[in-house]
mmCIF file of C-alpha atoms in Angstrom:
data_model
loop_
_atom_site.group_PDB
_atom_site.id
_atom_site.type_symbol
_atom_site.label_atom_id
_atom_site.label_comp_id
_atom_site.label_asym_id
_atom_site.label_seq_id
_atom_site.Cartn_x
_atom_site.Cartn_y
_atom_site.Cartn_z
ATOM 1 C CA UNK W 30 40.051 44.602 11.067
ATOM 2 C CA UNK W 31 43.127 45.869 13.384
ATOM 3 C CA UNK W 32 41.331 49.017 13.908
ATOM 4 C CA UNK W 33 38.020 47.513 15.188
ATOM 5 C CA UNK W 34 39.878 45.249 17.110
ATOM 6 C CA UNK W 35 42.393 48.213 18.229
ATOM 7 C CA UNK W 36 39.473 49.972 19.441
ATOM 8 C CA UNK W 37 36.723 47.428 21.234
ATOM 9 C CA UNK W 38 40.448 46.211 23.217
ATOM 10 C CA UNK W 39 41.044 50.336 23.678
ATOM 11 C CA UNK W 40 37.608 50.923 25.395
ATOM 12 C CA UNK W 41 37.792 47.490 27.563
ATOM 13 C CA UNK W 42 39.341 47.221 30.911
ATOM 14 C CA UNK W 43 42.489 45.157 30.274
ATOM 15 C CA UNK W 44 45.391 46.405 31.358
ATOM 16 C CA UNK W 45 48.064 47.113 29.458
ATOM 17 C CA UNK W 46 50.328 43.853 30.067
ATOM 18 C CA UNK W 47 47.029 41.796 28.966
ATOM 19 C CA UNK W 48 46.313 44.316 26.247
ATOM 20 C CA UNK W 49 49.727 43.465 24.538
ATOM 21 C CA UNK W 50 49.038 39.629 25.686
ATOM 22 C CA UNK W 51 45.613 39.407 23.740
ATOM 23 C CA UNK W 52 46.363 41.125 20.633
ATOM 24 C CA UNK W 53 50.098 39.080 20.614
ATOM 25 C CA UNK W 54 46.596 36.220 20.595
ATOM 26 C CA UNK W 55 45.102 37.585 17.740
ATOM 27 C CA UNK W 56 47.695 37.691 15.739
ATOM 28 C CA UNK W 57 49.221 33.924 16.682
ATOM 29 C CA UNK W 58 46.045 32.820 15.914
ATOM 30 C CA UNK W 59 45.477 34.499 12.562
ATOM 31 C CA UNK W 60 49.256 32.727 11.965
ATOM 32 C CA UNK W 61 48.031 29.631 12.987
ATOM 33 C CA UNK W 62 44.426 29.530 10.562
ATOM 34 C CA UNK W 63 46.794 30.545 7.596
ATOM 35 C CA UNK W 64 49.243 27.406 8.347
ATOM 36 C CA UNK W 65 46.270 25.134 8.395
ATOM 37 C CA UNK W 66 44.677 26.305 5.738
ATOM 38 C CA UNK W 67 47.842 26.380 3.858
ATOM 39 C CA UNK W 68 47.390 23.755 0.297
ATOM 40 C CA UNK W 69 43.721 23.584 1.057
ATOM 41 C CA UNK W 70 42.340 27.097 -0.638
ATOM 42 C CA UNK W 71 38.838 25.323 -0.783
ATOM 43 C CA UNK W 72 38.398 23.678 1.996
ATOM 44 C CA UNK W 73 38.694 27.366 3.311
ATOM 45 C CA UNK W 74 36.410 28.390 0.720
ATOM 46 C CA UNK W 75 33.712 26.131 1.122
ATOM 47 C CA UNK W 76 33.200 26.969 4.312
ATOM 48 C CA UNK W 77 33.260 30.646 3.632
ATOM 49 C CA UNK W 78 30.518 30.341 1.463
ATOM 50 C CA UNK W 79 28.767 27.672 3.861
ATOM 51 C CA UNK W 80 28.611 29.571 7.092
ATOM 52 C CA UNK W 81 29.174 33.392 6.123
ATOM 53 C CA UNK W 82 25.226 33.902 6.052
ATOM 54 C CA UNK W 83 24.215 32.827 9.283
ATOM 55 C CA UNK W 84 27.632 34.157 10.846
ATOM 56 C CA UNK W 85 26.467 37.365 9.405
ATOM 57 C CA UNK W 86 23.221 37.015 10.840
ATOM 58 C CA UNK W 87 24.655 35.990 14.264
ATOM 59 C CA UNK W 88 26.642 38.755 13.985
ATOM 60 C CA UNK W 89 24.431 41.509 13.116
ATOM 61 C CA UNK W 90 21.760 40.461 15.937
ATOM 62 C CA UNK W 91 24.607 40.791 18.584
ATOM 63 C CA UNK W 92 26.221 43.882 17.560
ATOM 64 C CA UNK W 93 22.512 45.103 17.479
ATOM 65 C CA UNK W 94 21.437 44.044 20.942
ATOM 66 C CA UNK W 95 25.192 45.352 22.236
ATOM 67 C CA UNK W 96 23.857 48.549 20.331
ATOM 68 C CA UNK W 97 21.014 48.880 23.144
ATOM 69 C CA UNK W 98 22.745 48.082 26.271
ATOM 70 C CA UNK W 99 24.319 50.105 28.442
ATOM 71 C CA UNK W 100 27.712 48.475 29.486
ATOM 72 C CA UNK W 101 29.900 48.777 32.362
ATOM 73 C CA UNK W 102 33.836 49.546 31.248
ATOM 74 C CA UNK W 103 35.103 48.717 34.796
ATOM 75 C CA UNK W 104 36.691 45.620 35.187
ATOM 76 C CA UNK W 105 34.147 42.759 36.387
ATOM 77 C CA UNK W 106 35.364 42.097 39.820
ATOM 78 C CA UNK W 107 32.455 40.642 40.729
ATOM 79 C CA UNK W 108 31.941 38.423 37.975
ATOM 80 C CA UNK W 109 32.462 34.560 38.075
ATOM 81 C CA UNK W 110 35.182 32.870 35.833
ATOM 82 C CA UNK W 111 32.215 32.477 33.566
ATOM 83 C CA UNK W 112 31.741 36.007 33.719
ATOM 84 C CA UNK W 113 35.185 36.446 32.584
ATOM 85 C CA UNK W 114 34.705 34.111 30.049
ATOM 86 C CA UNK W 115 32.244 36.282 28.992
ATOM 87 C CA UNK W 116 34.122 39.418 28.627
ATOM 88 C CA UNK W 117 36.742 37.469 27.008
ATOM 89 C CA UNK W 118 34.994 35.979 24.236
ATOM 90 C CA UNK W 119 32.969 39.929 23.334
ATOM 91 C CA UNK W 120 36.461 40.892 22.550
ATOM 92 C CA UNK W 121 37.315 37.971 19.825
ATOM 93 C CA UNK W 122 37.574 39.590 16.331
ATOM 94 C CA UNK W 123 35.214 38.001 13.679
ATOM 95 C CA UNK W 124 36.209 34.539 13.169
ATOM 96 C CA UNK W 125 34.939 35.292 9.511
ATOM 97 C CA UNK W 126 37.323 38.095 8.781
ATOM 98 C CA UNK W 127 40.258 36.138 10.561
ATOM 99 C CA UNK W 128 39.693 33.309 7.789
ATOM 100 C CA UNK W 129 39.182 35.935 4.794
ATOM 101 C CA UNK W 130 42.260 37.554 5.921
ATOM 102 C CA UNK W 131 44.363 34.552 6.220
ATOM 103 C CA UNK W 132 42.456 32.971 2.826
ATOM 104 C CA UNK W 133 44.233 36.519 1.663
ATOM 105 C CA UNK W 134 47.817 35.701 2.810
ATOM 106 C CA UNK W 135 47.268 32.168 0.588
ATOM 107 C CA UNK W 136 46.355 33.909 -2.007
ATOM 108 C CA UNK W 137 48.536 36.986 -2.526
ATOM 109 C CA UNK W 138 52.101 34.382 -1.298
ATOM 110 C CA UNK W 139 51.889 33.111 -4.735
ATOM 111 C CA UNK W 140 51.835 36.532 -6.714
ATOM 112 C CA UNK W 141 54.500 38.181 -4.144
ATOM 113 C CA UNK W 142 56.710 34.988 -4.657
ATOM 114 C CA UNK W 143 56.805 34.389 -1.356
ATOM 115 C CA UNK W 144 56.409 31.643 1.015
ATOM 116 C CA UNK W 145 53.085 31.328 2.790
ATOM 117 C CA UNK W 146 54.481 31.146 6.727
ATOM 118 C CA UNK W 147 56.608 34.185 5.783
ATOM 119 C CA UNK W 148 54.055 36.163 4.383
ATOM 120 C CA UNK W 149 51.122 34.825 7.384
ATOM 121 C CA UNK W 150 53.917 35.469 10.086
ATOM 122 C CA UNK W 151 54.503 39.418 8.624
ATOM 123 C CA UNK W 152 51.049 40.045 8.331
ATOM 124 C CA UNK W 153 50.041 38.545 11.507
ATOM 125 C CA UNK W 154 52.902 40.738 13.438
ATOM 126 C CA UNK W 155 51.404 43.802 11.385
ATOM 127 C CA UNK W 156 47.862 42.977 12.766
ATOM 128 C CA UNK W 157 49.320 42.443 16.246
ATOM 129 C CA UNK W 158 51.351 45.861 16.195
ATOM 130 C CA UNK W 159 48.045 47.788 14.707
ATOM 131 C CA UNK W 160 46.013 46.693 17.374
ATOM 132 C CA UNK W 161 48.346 47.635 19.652
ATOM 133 C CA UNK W 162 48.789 50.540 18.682
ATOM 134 C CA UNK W 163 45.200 51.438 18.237
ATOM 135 C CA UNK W 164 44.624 50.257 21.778
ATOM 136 C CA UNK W 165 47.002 52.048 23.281
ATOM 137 C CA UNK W 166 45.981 55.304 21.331
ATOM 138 C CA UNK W 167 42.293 55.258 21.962
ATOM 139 C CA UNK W 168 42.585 54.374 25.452
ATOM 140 C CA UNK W 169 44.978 57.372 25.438
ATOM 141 C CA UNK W 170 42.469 58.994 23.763
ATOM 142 C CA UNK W 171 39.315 58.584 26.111
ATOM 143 C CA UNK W 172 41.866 59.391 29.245
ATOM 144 C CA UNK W 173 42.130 63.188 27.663
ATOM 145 C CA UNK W 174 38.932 63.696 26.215
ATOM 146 C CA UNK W 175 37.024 62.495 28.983
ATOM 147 C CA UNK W 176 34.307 61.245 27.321
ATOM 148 C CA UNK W 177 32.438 58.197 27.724
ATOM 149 C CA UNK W 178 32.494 55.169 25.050
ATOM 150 C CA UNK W 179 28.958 54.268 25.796
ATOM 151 C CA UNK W 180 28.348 57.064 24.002
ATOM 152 C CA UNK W 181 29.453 56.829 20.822
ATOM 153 C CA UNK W 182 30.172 53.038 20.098
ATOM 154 C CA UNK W 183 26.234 52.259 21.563
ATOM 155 C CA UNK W 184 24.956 53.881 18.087
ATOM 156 C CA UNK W 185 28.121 52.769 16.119
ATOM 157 C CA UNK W 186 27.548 49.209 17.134
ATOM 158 C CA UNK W 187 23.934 49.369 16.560
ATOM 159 C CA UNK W 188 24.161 51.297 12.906
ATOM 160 C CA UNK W 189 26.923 48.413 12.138
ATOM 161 C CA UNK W 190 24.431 45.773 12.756
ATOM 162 C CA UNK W 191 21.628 46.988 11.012
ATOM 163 C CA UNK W 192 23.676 47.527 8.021
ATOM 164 C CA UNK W 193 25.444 44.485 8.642
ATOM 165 C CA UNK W 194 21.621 42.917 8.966
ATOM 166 C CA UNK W 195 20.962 44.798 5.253
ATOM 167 C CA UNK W 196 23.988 43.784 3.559
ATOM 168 C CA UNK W 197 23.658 39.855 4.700
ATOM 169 C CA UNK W 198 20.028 39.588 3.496
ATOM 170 C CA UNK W 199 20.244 41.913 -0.030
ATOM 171 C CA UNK W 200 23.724 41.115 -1.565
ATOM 172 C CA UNK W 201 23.677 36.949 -1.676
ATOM 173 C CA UNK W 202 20.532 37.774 -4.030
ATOM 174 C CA UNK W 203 22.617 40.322 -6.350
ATOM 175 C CA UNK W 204 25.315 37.666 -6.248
ATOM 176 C CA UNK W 205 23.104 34.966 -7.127
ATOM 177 C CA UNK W 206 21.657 36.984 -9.868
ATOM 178 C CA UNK W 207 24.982 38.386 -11.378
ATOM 179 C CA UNK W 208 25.836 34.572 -11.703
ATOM 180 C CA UNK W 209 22.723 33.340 -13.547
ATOM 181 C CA UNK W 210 23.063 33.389 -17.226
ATOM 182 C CA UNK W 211 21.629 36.156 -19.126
ATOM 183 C CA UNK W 212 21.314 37.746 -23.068
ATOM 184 C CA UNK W 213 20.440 41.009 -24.165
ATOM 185 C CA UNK W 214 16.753 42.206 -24.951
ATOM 186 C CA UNK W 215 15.896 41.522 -28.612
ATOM 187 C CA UNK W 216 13.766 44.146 -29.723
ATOM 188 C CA UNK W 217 11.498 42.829 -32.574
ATOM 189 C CA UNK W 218 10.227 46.319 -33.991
ATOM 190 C CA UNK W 219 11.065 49.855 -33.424
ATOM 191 C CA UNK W 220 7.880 50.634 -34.181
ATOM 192 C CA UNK W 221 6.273 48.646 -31.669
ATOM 193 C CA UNK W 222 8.539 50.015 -28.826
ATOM 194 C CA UNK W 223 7.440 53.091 -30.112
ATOM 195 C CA UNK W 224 4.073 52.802 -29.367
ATOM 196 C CA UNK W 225 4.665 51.249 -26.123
ATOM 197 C CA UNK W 226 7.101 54.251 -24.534
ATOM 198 C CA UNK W 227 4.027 56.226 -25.874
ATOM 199 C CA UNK W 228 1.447 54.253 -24.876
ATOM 200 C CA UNK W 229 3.484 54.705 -21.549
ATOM 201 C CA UNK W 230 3.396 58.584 -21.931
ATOM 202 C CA UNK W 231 -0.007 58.888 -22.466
ATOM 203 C CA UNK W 232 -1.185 57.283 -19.281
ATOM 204 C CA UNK W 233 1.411 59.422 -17.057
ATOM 205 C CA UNK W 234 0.384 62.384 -19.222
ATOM 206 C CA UNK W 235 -3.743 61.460 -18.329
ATOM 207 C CA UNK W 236 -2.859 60.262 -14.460
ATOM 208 C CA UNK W 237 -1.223 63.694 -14.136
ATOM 209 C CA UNK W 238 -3.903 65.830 -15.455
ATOM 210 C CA UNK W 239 -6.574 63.709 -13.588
ATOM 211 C CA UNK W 240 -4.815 64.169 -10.483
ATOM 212 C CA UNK W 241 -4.557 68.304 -10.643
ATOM 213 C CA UNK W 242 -8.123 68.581 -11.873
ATOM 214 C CA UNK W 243 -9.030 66.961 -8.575
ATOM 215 C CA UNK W 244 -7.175 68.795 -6.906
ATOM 216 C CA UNK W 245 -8.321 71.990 -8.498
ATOM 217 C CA UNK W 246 -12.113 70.888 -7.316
ATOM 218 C CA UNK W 247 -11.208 70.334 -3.711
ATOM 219 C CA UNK W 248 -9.276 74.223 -3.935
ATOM 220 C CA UNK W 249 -12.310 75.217 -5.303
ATOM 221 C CA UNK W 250 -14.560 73.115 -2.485
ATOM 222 C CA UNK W 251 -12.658 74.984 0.203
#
């Protein structure tokens, strides 16, 4: 999550004093979700599983339609503070991943035999030094290169959504069906599955030979 962060803050038009400002953000604020949610594991969890879906949905549907503009890396001079507001808020990580991260830090304090604010205030310097650094690199990185953003992330971001798109509307069913309870297939009589896997055979065997007799006759017709 640092490097997609890293990256859509490397490819914006903050300067660098606000670069180090919003990630320094990011990371007080993934501190602050894993104090509050600190002794109350499923409150966290219940509304992980209540609101992942449609945040997945909302998600997917914006990185799709950011997929298929064609954006402007300048700095919006123009733009009104709502503007701003607006550029602001396109560079927020996913609020989902900032609460599965920090439902992380709860979780692993225990096993490390650590305290939870220690553990929440390393990782959240961590994430605030990674995106940093990523930043700083990438922005470094178009400066030499020369090449325009536009034209890589436009495809990334809309690949990402579709797949995000996939993902949200396929794997809640294979969840849902790897919880259901279920027993092995009794099989009454070898003999009767027998006949079936030939019974099988013989009408792949006959749809086969019907379909290159037919298409022998049209050869033939030509």
């Amino acid at each position: 999550m640092s490097i997609k962060t890293g990256l859509v803050l490397g490819v914006s038009w903050l300067s660098a004093r606000a670069l180090i400002l919003t990630a320094a953000g990011f990371g007080g604020g993934l501190f602050l979700i894993t104090i509050a949610f600190d002794g109350r594991q499923q409150l966290l969890v219940e509304m992980l599983d209540r609101y992942t879906f449609s945040g997945a949905i909302l998600v997917a549907l914006a990185l799709i339609y950011l997929g298929l503009q064609e954006p402007a890396f300048a700095a919006p001079k123009s733009a009104g503070k709502r503007g701003r507001l607006g550029y602001f808020l396109g560079f927020l990580p996913c609020p989902f991943c900032m609460a599965a991260l920090a439902f992380s830090v709860i979780i692993m304090a225990p096993l490390l035999r650590v305290g939870v604010p220690a553990l929440g205030r390393n990782t959240a310097v961590f994430f605030t030094l990674m995106v940093i650094a990523v930043a700083f690199g990438s922005k470094r990185l178009i400066r030499v290169t020369r090449w325009s953003p536009a034209a890589i992330f436009n495809q990334l971001l809309f690949f990402t959504g579709v797949l995000t798109l996939a993902f949200a509307l396929t794997i809640p069913n294979f969840v849902q069906a790897m919880a259901m309870p279920s027993c092995p297939v009794a099989i009454a009589s070898p003999r009767w599955l027998a006949l079936v896997l030939l019974g099988f055979s013989g009408l792949g065997l006959f749809g086969y030979l019907q379909n290159q007799i037919n298409f022998a006759k049209g050869r033939d017709h030509r």
